[in-house]
XYZ file of C-alpha atoms in Angstrom:
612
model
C 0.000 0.000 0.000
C 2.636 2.454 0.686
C 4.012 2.133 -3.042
C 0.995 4.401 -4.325
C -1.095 6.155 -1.960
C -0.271 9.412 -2.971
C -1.600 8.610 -6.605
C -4.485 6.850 -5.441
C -5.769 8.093 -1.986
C -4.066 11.214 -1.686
C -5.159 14.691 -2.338
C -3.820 15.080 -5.590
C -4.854 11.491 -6.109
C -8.097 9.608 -8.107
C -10.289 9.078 -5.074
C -8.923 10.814 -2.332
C -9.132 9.486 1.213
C -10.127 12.918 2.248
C -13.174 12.916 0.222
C -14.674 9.269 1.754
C -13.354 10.762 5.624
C -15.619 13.998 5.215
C -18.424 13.116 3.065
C -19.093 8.839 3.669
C -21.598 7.061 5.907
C -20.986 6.277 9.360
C -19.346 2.641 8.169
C -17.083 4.391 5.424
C -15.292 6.559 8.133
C -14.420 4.300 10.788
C -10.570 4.747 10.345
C -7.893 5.330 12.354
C -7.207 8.269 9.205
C -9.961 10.386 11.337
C -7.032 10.112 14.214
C -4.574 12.280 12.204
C -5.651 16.096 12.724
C -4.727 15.424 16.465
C -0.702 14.485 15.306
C -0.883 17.789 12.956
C -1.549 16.037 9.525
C -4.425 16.182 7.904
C -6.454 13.333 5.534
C -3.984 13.255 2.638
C -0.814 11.558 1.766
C 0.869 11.836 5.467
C -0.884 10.718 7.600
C -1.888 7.150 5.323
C 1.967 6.989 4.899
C 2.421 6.923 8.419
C -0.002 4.205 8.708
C 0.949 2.228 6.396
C 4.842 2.815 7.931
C 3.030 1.546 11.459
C 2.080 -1.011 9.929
C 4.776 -2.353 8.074
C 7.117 -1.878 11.418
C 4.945 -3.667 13.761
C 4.836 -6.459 11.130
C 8.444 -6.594 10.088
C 9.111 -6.807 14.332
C 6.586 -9.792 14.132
C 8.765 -11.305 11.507
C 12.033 -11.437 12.850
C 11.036 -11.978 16.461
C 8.744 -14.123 18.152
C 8.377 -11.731 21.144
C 6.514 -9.199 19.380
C 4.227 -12.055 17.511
C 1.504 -11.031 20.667
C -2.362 -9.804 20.934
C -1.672 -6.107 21.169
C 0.928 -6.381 17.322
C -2.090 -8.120 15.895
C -4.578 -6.011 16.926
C -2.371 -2.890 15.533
C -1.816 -4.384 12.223
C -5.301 -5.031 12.083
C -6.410 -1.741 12.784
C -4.508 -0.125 10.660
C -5.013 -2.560 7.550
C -8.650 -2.006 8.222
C -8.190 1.448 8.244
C -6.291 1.769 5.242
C -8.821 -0.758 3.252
C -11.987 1.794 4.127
C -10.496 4.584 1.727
C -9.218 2.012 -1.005
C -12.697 2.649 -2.334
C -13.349 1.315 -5.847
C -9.726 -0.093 -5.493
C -10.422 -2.418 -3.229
C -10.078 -6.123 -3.547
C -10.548 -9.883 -2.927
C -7.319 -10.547 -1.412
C -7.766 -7.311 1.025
C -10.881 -9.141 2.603
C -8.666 -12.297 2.991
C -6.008 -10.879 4.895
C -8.053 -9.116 7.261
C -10.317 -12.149 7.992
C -7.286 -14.101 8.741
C -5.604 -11.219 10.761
C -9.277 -11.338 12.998
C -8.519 -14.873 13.420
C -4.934 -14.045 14.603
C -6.115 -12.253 17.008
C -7.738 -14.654 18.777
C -4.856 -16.884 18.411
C -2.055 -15.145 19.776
C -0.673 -14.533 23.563
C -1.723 -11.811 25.414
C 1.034 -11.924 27.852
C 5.078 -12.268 26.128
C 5.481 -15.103 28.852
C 2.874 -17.313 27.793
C 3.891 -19.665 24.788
C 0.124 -20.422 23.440
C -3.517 -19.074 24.095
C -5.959 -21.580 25.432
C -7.725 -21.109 21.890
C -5.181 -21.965 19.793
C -6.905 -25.130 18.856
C -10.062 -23.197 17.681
C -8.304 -20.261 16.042
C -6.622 -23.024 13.624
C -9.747 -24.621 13.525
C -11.469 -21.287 12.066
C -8.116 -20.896 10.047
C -8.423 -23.928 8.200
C -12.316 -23.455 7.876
C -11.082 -20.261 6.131
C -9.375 -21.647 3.588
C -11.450 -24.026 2.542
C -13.899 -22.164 2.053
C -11.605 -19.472 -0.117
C -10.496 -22.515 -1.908
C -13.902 -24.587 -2.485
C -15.515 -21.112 -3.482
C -13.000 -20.779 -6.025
C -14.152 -24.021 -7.580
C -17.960 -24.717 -6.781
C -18.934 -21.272 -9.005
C -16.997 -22.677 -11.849
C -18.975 -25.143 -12.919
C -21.779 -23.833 -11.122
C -22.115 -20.894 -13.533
C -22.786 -23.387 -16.692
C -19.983 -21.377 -18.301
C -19.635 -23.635 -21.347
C -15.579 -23.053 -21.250
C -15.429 -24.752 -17.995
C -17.865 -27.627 -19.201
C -15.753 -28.249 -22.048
C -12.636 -28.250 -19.928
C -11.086 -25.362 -22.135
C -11.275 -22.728 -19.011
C -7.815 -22.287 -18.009
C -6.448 -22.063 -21.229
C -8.673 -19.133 -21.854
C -7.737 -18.079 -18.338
C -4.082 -18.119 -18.982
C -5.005 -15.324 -21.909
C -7.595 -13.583 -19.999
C -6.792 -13.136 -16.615
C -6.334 -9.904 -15.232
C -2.220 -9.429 -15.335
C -0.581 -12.259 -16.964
C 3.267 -13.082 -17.104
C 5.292 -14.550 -19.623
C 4.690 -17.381 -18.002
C 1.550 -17.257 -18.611
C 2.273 -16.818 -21.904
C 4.752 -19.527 -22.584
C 2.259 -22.050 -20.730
C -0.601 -20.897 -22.843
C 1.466 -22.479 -25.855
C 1.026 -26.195 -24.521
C -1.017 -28.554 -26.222
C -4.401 -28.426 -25.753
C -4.566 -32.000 -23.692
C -2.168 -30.497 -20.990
C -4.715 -27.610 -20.449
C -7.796 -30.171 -19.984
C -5.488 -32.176 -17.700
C -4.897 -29.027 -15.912
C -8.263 -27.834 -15.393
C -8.826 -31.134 -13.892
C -6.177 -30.716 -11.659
C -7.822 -27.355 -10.376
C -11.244 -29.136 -10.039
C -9.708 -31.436 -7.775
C -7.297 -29.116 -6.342
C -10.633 -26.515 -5.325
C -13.028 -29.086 -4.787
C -11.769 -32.376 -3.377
C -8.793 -31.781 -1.717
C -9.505 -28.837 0.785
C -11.540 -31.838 2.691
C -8.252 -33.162 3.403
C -7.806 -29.953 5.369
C -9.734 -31.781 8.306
C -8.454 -34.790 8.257
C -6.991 -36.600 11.554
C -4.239 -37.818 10.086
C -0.971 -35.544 9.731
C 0.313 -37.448 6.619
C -2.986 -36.730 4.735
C -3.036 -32.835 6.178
C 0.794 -32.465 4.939
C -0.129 -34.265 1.627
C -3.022 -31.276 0.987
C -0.171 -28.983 2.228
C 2.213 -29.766 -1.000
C -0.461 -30.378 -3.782
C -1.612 -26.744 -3.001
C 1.910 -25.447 -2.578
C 2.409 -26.992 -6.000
C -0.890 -25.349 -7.477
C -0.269 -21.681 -5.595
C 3.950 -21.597 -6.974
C 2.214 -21.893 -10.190
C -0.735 -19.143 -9.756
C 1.854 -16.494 -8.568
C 4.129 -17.814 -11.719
C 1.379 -16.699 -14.333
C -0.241 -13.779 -13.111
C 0.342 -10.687 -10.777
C -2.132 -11.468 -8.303
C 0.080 -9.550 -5.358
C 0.117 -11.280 -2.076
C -3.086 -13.551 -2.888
C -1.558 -16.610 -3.109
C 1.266 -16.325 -0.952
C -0.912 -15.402 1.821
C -3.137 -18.559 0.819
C 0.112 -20.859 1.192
C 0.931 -18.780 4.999
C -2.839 -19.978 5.737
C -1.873 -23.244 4.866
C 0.533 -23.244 7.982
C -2.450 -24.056 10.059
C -2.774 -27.413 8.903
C 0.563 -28.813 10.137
C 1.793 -29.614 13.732
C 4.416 -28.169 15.890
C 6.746 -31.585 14.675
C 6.305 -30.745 10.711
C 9.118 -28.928 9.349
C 8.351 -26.392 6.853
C 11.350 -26.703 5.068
C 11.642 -30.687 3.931
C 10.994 -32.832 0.504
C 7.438 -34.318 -0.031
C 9.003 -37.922 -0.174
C 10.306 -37.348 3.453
C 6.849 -36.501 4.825
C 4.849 -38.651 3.128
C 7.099 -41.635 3.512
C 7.947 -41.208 7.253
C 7.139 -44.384 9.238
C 8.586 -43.300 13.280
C 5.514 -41.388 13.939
C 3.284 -44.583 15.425
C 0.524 -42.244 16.177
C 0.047 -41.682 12.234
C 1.199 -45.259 11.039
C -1.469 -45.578 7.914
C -0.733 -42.201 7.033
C 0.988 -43.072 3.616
C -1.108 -45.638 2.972
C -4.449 -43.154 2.944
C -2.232 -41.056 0.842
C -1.669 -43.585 -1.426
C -5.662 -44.443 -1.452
C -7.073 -41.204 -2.159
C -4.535 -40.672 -4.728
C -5.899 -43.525 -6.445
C -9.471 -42.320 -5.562
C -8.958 -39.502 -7.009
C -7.599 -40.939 -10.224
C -10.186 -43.605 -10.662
C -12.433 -40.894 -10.152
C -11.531 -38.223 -12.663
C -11.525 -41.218 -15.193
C -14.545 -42.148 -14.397
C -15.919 -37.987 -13.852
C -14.093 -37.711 -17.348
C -14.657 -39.544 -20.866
C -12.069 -39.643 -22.455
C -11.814 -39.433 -26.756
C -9.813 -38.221 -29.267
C -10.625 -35.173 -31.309
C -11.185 -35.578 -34.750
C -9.784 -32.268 -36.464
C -6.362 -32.500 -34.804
C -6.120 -35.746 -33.006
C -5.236 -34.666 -29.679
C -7.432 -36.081 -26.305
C -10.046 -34.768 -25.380
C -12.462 -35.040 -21.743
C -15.930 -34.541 -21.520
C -18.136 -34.862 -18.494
C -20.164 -37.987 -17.578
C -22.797 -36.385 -15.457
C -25.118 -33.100 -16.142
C -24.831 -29.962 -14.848
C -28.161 -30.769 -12.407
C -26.273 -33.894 -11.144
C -23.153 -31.474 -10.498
C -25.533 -28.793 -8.494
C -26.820 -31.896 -6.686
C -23.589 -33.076 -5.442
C -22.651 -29.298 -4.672
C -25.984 -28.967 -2.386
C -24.646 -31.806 -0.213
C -20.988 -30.807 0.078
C -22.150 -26.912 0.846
C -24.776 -28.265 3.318
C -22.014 -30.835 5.094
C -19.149 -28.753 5.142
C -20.105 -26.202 8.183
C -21.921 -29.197 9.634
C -18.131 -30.763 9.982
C -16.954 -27.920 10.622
C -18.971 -27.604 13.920
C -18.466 -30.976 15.348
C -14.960 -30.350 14.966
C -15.251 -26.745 16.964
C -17.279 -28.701 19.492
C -14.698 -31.222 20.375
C -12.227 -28.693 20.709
C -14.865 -26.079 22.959
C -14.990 -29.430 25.150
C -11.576 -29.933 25.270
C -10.724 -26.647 26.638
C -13.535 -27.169 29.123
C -11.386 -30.208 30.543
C -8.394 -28.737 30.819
C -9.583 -26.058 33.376
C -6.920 -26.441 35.885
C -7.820 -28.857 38.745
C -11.447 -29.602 37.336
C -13.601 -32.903 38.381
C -16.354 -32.891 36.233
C -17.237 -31.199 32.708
C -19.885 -29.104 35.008
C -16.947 -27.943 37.182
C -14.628 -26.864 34.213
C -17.639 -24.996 32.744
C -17.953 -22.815 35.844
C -13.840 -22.441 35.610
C -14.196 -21.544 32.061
C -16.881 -19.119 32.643
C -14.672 -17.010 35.269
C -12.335 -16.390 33.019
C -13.355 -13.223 31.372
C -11.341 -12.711 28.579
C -11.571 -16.694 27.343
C -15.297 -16.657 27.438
C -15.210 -13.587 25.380
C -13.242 -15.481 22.839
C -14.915 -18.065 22.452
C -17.914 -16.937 21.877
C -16.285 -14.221 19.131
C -14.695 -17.573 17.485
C -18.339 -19.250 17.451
C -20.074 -16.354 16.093
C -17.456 -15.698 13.644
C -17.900 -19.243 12.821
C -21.728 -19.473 12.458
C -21.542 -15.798 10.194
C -19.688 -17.296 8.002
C -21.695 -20.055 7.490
C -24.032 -17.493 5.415
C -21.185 -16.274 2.573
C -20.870 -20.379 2.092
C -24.131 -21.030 2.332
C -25.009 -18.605 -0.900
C -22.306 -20.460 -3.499
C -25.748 -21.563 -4.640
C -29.219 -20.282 -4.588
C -30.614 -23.033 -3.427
C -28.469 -23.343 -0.420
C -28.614 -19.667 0.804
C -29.103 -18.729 4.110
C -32.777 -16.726 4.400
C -32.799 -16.332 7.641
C -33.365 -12.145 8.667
C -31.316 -12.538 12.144
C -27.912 -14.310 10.293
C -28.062 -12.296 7.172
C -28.273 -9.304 9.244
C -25.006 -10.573 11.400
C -23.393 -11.064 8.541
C -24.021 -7.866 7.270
C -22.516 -5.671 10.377
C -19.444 -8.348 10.384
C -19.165 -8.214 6.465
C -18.828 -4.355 7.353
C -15.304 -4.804 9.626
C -14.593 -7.385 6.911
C -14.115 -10.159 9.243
C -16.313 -12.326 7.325
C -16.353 -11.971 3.655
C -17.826 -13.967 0.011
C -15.510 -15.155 -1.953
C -15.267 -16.603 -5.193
C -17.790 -14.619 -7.192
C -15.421 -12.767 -9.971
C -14.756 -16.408 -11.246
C -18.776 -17.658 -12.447
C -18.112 -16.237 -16.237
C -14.819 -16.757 -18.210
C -14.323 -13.930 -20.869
C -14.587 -15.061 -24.052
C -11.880 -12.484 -25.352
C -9.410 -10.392 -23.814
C -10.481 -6.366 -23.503
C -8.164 -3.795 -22.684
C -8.691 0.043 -21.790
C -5.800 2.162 -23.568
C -5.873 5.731 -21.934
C -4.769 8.446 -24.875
C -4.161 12.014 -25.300
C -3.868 14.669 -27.621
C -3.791 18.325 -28.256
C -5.989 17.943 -31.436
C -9.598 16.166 -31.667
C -8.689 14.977 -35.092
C -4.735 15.259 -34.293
C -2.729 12.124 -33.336
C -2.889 10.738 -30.295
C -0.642 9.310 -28.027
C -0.930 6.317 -25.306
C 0.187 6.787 -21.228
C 2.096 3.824 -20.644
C 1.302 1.378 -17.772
C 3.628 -0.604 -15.511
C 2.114 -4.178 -15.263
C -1.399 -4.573 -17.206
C -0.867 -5.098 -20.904
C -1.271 -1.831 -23.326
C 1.461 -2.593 -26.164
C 2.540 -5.342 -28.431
C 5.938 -4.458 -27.524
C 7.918 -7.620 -25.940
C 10.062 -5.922 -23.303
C 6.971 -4.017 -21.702
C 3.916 -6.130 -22.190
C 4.358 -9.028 -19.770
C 6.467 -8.092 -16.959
C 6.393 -9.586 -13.405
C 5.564 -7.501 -10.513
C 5.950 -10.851 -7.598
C 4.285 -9.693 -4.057
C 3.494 -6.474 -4.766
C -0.574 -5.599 -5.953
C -0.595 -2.913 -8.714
C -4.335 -1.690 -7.591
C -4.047 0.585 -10.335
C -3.422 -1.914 -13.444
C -5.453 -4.513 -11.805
C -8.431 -1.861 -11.801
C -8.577 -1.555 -15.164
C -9.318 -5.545 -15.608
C -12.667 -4.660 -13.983
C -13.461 -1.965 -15.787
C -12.402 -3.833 -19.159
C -15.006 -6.321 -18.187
C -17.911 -4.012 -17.223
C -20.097 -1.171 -18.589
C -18.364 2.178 -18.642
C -21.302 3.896 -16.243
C -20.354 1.048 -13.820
C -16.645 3.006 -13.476
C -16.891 6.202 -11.937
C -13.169 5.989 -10.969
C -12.337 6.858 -14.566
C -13.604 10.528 -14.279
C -11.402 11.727 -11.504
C -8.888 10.016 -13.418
C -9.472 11.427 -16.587
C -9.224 14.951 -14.516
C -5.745 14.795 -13.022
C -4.385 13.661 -15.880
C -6.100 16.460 -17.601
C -4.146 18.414 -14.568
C -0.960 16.526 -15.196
C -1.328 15.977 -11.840
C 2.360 14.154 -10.388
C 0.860 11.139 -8.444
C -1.315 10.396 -10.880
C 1.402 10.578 -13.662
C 3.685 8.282 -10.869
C 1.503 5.213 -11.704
C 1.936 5.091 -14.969
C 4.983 4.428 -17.424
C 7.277 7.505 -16.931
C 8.488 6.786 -20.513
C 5.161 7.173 -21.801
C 3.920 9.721 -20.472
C 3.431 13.643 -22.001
C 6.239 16.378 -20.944
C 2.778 18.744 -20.789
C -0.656 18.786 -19.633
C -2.676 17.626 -22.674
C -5.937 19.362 -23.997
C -7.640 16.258 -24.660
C -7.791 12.531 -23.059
C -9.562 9.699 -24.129
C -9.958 5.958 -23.574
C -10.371 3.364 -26.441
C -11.170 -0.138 -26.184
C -9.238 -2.625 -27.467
C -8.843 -6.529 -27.711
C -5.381 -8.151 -27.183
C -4.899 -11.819 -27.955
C -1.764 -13.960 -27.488
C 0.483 -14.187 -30.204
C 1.735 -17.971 -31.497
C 5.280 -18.986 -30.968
C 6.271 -17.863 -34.456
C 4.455 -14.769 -34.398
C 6.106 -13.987 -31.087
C 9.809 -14.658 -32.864
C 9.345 -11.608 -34.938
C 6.628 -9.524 -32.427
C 6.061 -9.466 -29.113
C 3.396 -11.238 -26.838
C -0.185 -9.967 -28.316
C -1.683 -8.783 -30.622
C -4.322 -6.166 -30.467
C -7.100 -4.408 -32.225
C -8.951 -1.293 -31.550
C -12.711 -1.962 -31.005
C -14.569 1.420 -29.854
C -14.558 4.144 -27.432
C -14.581 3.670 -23.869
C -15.165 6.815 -22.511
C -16.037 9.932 -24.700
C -13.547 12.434 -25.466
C -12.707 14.510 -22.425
C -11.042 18.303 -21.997
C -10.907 20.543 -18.891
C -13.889 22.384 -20.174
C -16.385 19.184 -20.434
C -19.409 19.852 -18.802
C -20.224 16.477 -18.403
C -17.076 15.395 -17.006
C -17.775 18.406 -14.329
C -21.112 16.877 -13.418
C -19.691 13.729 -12.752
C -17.032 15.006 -10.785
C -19.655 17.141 -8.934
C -21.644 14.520 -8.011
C -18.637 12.836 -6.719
C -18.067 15.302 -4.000
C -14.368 15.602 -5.916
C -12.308 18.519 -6.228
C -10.143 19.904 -9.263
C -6.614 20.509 -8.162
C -7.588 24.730 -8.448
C -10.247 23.978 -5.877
C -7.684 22.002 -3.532
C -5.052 24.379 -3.559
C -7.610 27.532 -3.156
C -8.932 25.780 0.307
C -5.560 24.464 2.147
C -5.191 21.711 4.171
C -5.254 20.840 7.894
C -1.470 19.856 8.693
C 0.673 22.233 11.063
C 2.858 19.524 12.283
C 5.868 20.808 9.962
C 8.518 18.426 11.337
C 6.527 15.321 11.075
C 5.393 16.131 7.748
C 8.937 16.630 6.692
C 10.033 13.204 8.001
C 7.338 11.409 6.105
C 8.151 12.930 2.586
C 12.081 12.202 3.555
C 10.847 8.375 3.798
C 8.630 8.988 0.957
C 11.351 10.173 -1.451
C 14.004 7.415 -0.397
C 11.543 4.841 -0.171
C 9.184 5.882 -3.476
C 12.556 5.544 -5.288
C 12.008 2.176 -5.417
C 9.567 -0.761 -7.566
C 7.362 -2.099 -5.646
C 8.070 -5.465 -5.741
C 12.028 -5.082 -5.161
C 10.881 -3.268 -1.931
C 8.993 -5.963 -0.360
C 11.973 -8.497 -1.823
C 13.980 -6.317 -0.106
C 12.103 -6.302 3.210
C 11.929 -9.916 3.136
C 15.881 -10.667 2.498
C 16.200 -8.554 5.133
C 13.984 -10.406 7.615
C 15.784 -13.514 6.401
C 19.612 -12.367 6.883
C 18.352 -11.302 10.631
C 16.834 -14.553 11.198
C 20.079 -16.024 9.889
C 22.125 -13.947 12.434
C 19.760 -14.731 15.351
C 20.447 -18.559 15.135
């Protein structure tokens, strides 16, 4: 977050945070942001850098050392997370309402006190961490097929995906060249990787739970290999954490843990492995006919059963999953009623339990949070939602912290062809125009710029525009503030784009045009780049300082022109702090994104290193 506030949140930015902190409902201005008058700053650029530094510190402290991993860093990084996600606005996104989910959970699993090694509800916290994933994970898959999309029927998804999704790598590229067969295997492998295996997430046996542990490793190395999904998937393989035991090493080869034999407790361990593997083969086969194409010989899979038969089996799995779920939580609640200290009955450890304050409160946080979240599951189909007025209604005031969010929903329709917004100016309506550049989303056939890699870091920005490619143009108002500051050739606007491409002037004229980008062949690529592209229509209409229209929109917006910033001033007198935050600003904003959270993590590592 603190690689582009200023261009997105700040006061010379598209939606500044200034405008949701004065003007939003009750809900939109819970933030720690309305804190920062009383340090001297006011709602712009400073005072969400210095969150975002608070953040990162108490974090970073977290990740070298153990002793700061308590309730009170937590409940910081939470805070201030949550505060920064209420002003991302329309830039907010999937993997935001994952992370602060699991930090909630976090909470209740850490030590209040640095001498105490684990929190009585450790058990449940994993419990609730594991029911997390699943359901992040069995969302991701149940809407696929679910949404009769005929791309995912015909097993042909992911190969469109590969083209389609929102910021693609070369690796994406290069895979996208396999032979068809590989991509039907491989859509396959995500059915069972999204619908099958994140059962194994509850299984009793630690062989079985370290066996879902590497297939999903294995399937998450290769999301974050083809697209620029930011911390998404690595924060889906920390998650994963919760499924092994204090003996598991993370660090070891899947032959050592699946072959291990001294652990007596888990003796048939590799043999279930070995069993479900074959299930799960014997089952795709027989899920799966397989034939052989006629127009280029190559194998192809079709589906043995309907897509009522599919919605059938989905109805039971949605329904039993929280059920399990429960019974699990259950025998956990009752095992930390029976190890209340010096307790002789279950009726004695519940009046134990119930003295202690700050467990009970817990506990019944982790249940509710459990039972809310039964109602996002719950509406992966119609026919299993949740109706009733008294959940729905819980779920919408938690939904509001974001401790209990939907997922899955932006996967139910594949696009059936790339679409790209190009943003253009020009001093001349019927002049030639010119193209902004962009960091990370595709806008040129060019090889060097159109596929590049941008590893942990989220460009909000590029990824934005993937929406908006996909959606009416009405649907965007995000694009008019934008359109203005660049008409202002406003800095931290101009920051988030290509600096190569972008004009030495403020331009008289700025439209967008739609185009459609495809993936060029292997031999095409030899002597081109990547894609290949076509313009298809406007976008937006052609915009100048002077367009009414673009003033009403703005207007309605509550936004204000950079003339009408300046002429009011802002609310910061603390001079000195202010000055300390653009010194980090301009030292830190030197560099990528992505080689600053590389950075931050080699560091963590080398002090780790030196610790031991």
């Amino acid at each position: 977050l603190f690689s582009f506030p200023t261009g997105l949140y700040g006061d010379g930015g598209i939606l500044p945070a200034s405008r949701i902190l004065a003007n939003g409902t009750l809900k939109e201005r819970l933030s720690l942001l309305q804190l920062a008058p009383f340090v001297g700053l006011g709602h712009g650029h400073e005072a969400i850098d210095l969150l975002c530094l608070v953040g990162a510190t108490v974090a970073f402290l977290g990740l070298i050392s153990r002793a700061h991993c308590r309730l009170l860093s937590f409940i910081v990084m939470w805070s201030v997370y949550f505060s920064l996600v209420q002003i991302a606005q329309s830039f907010r996104q999937q993997a935001d309402h994952l992370l602060l989910e699991a930090g909630f959970l976090c909470i209740l699993l850490a030590p209040t006190r640095l001498t105490d090694r684990r929190h009585p509800m450790e058990a449940i916290a994993l419990l609730l961490l594991k029911w997390l994933v699943f359901r992040f994970m069995f969302a991701s898959g149940s809407v696929k097929l679910a949404s009769g999309c005929p791309l995912w029927w015909s097993l042909d998804g992911l190969k469109r995906h590969y083209e389609t999704m929102p910021l693609p790598t070369s690796y994406s590229w290069y895979t996208y060249q396999l032979p068809d067969v590989f991509h039907r295997l491989s859509t396959i492998y995500v059915y069972l990787s999204e619908l099958v295996v994140p059962w194994l997430f509850f299984a009793p046996s630690r062989t079985v739970r370290r066996f879902a542990v590497w297939w999903h490793v294995f399937l998450h190395l290769n999301i974050i290999g083809c697209g620029n999904y930011g911390f998404l998937s690595p924060l889906v393989l920390t998650l994963l954490v919760a499924l092994l035991d204090d003996e598991d090493e993370l660090v070891v080869t899947a032959a050592r843990q699946t072959n291990s034999t001294d652990d007596s407790a888990d003796r048939y361990g590799g043999r279930l492995v070995k069993a479900i593997s074959l299930l799960m083969v014997v089952g795709s086969w027989l899920c799966f006919s397989v034939g052989v194409s006629k127009d280029d010989g190559q194998l192809t899979f079709q589906p043995t059963f309907t897509q009522d038969q599919y919605l059938n089996v989905m109805q039971t799995m949605i329904r039993a999953a929280p059920l399990l779920v429960f019974v699990l939580l259950v025998k956990q609640f009752l095992k930390l009623l029976s190890s209340q200290d010096s307790v002789g009955s279950l009726a004695e450890g519940m009046r134990q339990f119930s003295k202690n304050l700050g467990l009970l409160i817990s506990t019944i946080v982790a249940f509710t949070v459990f039972f809310m979240s039964i109602v996002p599951h719950s509406r992966l189909l119609p026919s299993t939602a949740v109706t009733s007025p008294v959940m729905t209604r819980a779920y919408g005031g938690l939904h509001s912290l974001y401790v209990v969010n939907q997922y899955g929903r932006h996967l139910t329709k594949m696009r059936p062809m790339r679409r790209e917004i190009i943003l253009e100016y020009g001093d001349e309506l019927n002049g030639t125009w010119h193209e902004y550049g962009f960091q990370y989303k595709p806008w040129t056939v060019e090889r060097a710029a159109s596929l590049p890699y941008g590893w942990l870091h989220f460009p909000r920005f590029d990824f934005k525009f993937y929406d908006a490619a996909g959606s009416k143009s009405d649907a965007q108002k995000w694009i008019y503030p934008l359109v203005q500051r660049l008409l202002d050739h406003q800095q931290p606007v101009l920051d988030l784009l290509d600096s190569r491409h972008v004009p030495a002037e403020a331009p008289r004229y700025v439209r967008t045009s739609l185009y459609r980008f495809a993936y060029t062949s292997f031999a095409d690529a030899a002597a081109g780049g990547f894609w290949t592209r076509e313009r298809l229509t406007d976008y937006f209409n052609v915009f100048s300082r002077e367009d009414a229209h673009l003033r009403d929109k703005l207007r309605q917006m509550n936004f204000r022109t950079a003339a009408e910033q300046s002429s009011s001033g802002g609310g910061s007198w603390n001079w000195l702090l202010r000055w300390l935050l653009d010194a980090v600003r301009r030292f830190v904003g030197a560099i990528e994104g992505s080689y600053l959270l590389i950075g931050l993590f080699v560091a963590a590592g080398m002090v780790l290193y030196t610790q031991q």
